[in-house]
């Protein structure tokens, strides 16, 4: 089962996607479908067929987002997290071969799309890193065996957390 956690940025992105699809994209496609339907024979009307399919895809995604958004728990930055790996942390790790990877630990709904450098809190790597500190070793079980990773850096996006709190007070 997927964890129902999300960063404030991830929640905003999902909410913005819903609003764009529902208030902008769907009305635009609906107009095209209505126009194409008025032309008569729908069976050979490519505009009608394509846009009707697109409308179904939009509706499916909107239904998914409307069900998902209320179930998510937004995890805000907390000063108690400093120095240890928790949800929302940016982590830099290194193995004994000197390979370095950097990523942010986010909710499973945030790892899709154009976002790079993120891993799901549900991944074996994230689970192994939780509660560890800089210079700790974490062992991750992979299909090819166990691998050790050393934690080089941990940081949190405090500026965004402070900005979000300021925006919330204004609301």
mmCIF file of N, CA and C in Angstrom, residues 19-38 45-62:
data_model
loop_
_atom_site.group_PDB
_atom_site.id
_atom_site.type_symbol
_atom_site.label_atom_id
_atom_site.label_comp_id
_atom_site.label_asym_id
_atom_site.label_seq_id
_atom_site.Cartn_x
_atom_site.Cartn_y
_atom_site.Cartn_z
ATOM 1 N N UNK A 19 -6.921 21.746 -11.098
ATOM 2 C CA UNK A 19 -7.561 23.003 -11.492
ATOM 3 C C UNK A 19 -7.370 23.303 -12.970
ATOM 4 N N UNK A 20 -6.174 23.037 -13.486
ATOM 5 C CA UNK A 20 -5.909 23.255 -14.911
ATOM 6 C C UNK A 20 -6.799 22.348 -15.763
ATOM 7 N N UNK A 21 -6.845 21.075 -15.413
ATOM 8 C CA UNK A 21 -7.666 20.132 -16.192
ATOM 9 C C UNK A 21 -9.149 20.497 -16.132
ATOM 10 N N UNK A 22 -9.647 20.816 -14.939
ATOM 11 C CA UNK A 22 -11.077 21.035 -14.755
ATOM 12 C C UNK A 22 -11.549 22.400 -15.277
ATOM 13 N N UNK A 23 -10.766 23.444 -15.010
ATOM 14 C CA UNK A 23 -11.220 24.798 -15.334
ATOM 15 C C UNK A 23 -10.720 25.324 -16.681
ATOM 16 N N UNK A 24 -9.668 24.723 -17.225
ATOM 17 C CA UNK A 24 -9.129 25.210 -18.495
ATOM 18 C C UNK A 24 -9.217 24.168 -19.609
ATOM 19 N N UNK A 25 -8.564 23.033 -19.410
ATOM 20 C CA UNK A 25 -8.452 22.027 -20.473
ATOM 21 C C UNK A 25 -9.800 21.385 -20.819
ATOM 22 N N UNK A 26 -10.562 20.981 -19.801
ATOM 23 C CA UNK A 26 -11.833 20.298 -20.060
ATOM 24 C C UNK A 26 -12.826 21.190 -20.816
ATOM 25 N N UNK A 27 -13.039 22.458 -20.410
ATOM 26 C CA UNK A 27 -13.965 23.310 -21.176
ATOM 27 C C UNK A 27 -13.523 23.508 -22.634
ATOM 28 N N UNK A 28 -12.208 23.607 -22.836
ATOM 29 C CA UNK A 28 -11.657 23.778 -24.189
ATOM 30 C C UNK A 28 -11.973 22.541 -25.049
ATOM 31 N N UNK A 29 -11.735 21.350 -24.509
ATOM 32 C CA UNK A 29 -11.987 20.115 -25.253
ATOM 33 C C UNK A 29 -13.490 19.895 -25.446
ATOM 34 N N UNK A 30 -14.281 20.256 -24.448
ATOM 35 C CA UNK A 30 -15.742 20.120 -24.565
ATOM 36 C C UNK A 30 -16.276 20.946 -25.734
ATOM 37 N N UNK A 31 -15.755 22.154 -25.921
ATOM 38 C CA UNK A 31 -16.166 23.007 -27.051
ATOM 39 C C UNK A 31 -15.831 22.324 -28.383
ATOM 40 N N UNK A 32 -14.649 21.734 -28.461
ATOM 41 C CA UNK A 32 -14.229 21.058 -29.698
ATOM 42 C C UNK A 32 -15.139 19.860 -29.978
ATOM 43 N N UNK A 33 -15.447 19.078 -28.933
ATOM 44 C CA UNK A 33 -16.312 17.904 -29.098
ATOM 45 C C UNK A 33 -17.711 18.346 -29.556
ATOM 46 N N UNK A 34 -18.236 19.406 -28.958
ATOM 47 C CA UNK A 34 -19.563 19.921 -29.338
ATOM 48 C C UNK A 34 -19.563 20.369 -30.796
ATOM 49 N N UNK A 35 -18.527 21.100 -31.183
ATOM 50 C CA UNK A 35 -18.409 21.565 -32.575
ATOM 51 C C UNK A 35 -18.314 20.374 -33.535
ATOM 52 N N UNK A 36 -17.432 19.404 -33.199
ATOM 53 C CA UNK A 36 -17.240 18.237 -34.071
ATOM 54 C C UNK A 36 -18.523 17.408 -34.167
ATOM 55 N N UNK A 37 -19.272 17.307 -33.072
ATOM 56 C CA UNK A 37 -20.530 16.544 -33.084
ATOM 57 C C UNK A 37 -21.572 17.210 -33.971
ATOM 58 N N UNK A 38 -21.517 18.532 -34.061
ATOM 59 C CA UNK A 38 -22.498 19.261 -34.881
ATOM 60 C C UNK A 38 -22.278 19.059 -36.381
ATOM 61 N N UNK A 45 -15.588 10.942 -38.009
ATOM 62 C CA UNK A 45 -15.137 12.283 -37.664
ATOM 63 C C UNK A 45 -13.940 12.163 -36.705
ATOM 64 N N UNK A 46 -12.743 12.365 -37.240
ATOM 65 C CA UNK A 46 -11.513 12.202 -36.448
ATOM 66 C C UNK A 46 -11.443 13.203 -35.301
ATOM 67 N N UNK A 47 -11.861 14.451 -35.547
ATOM 68 C CA UNK A 47 -11.846 15.460 -34.479
ATOM 69 C C UNK A 47 -12.723 15.014 -33.314
ATOM 70 N N UNK A 48 -13.900 14.525 -33.626
ATOM 71 C CA UNK A 48 -14.830 14.083 -32.593
ATOM 72 C C UNK A 48 -14.252 12.888 -31.825
ATOM 73 N N UNK A 49 -13.780 11.878 -32.547
ATOM 74 C CA UNK A 49 -13.263 10.654 -31.922
ATOM 75 C C UNK A 49 -12.060 10.944 -31.031
ATOM 76 N N UNK A 50 -11.096 11.702 -31.550
ATOM 77 C CA UNK A 50 -9.878 12.014 -30.793
ATOM 78 C C UNK A 50 -10.204 12.827 -29.544
ATOM 79 N N UNK A 51 -10.984 13.876 -29.702
ATOM 80 C CA UNK A 51 -11.263 14.761 -28.579
ATOM 81 C C UNK A 51 -12.197 14.126 -27.550
ATOM 82 N N UNK A 52 -13.078 13.246 -27.984
ATOM 83 C CA UNK A 52 -13.935 12.514 -27.051
ATOM 84 C C UNK A 52 -13.066 11.602 -26.178
ATOM 85 N N UNK A 53 -12.066 10.950 -26.790
ATOM 86 C CA UNK A 53 -11.127 10.105 -26.044
ATOM 87 C C UNK A 53 -10.315 10.952 -25.056
ATOM 88 N N UNK A 54 -9.872 12.114 -25.517
ATOM 89 C CA UNK A 54 -9.112 13.023 -24.655
ATOM 90 C C UNK A 54 -9.972 13.485 -23.473
ATOM 91 N N UNK A 55 -11.233 13.758 -23.723
ATOM 92 C CA UNK A 55 -12.156 14.165 -22.670
ATOM 93 C C UNK A 55 -12.313 13.051 -21.623
ATOM 94 N N UNK A 56 -12.390 11.816 -22.053
ATOM 95 C CA UNK A 56 -12.478 10.686 -21.116
ATOM 96 C C UNK A 56 -11.205 10.585 -20.268
ATOM 97 N N UNK A 57 -10.040 10.805 -20.894
ATOM 98 C CA UNK A 57 -8.775 10.765 -20.152
ATOM 99 C C UNK A 57 -8.725 11.867 -19.104
ATOM 100 N N UNK A 58 -9.169 13.063 -19.479
ATOM 101 C CA UNK A 58 -9.200 14.193 -18.542
ATOM 102 C C UNK A 58 -10.129 13.868 -17.375
ATOM 103 N N UNK A 59 -11.325 13.367 -17.692
ATOM 104 C CA UNK A 59 -12.294 13.033 -16.641
ATOM 105 C C UNK A 59 -11.757 11.963 -15.696
ATOM 106 N N UNK A 60 -11.064 10.981 -16.244
ATOM 107 C CA UNK A 60 -10.486 9.912 -15.425
ATOM 108 C C UNK A 60 -9.432 10.484 -14.465
ATOM 109 N N UNK A 61 -8.578 11.356 -14.983
ATOM 110 C CA UNK A 61 -7.535 11.957 -14.129
ATOM 111 C C UNK A 61 -8.153 12.876 -13.071
ATOM 112 N N UNK A 62 -9.171 13.635 -13.446
ATOM 113 C CA UNK A 62 -9.833 14.527 -12.488
ATOM 114 C C UNK A 62 -10.480 13.705 -11.367
#
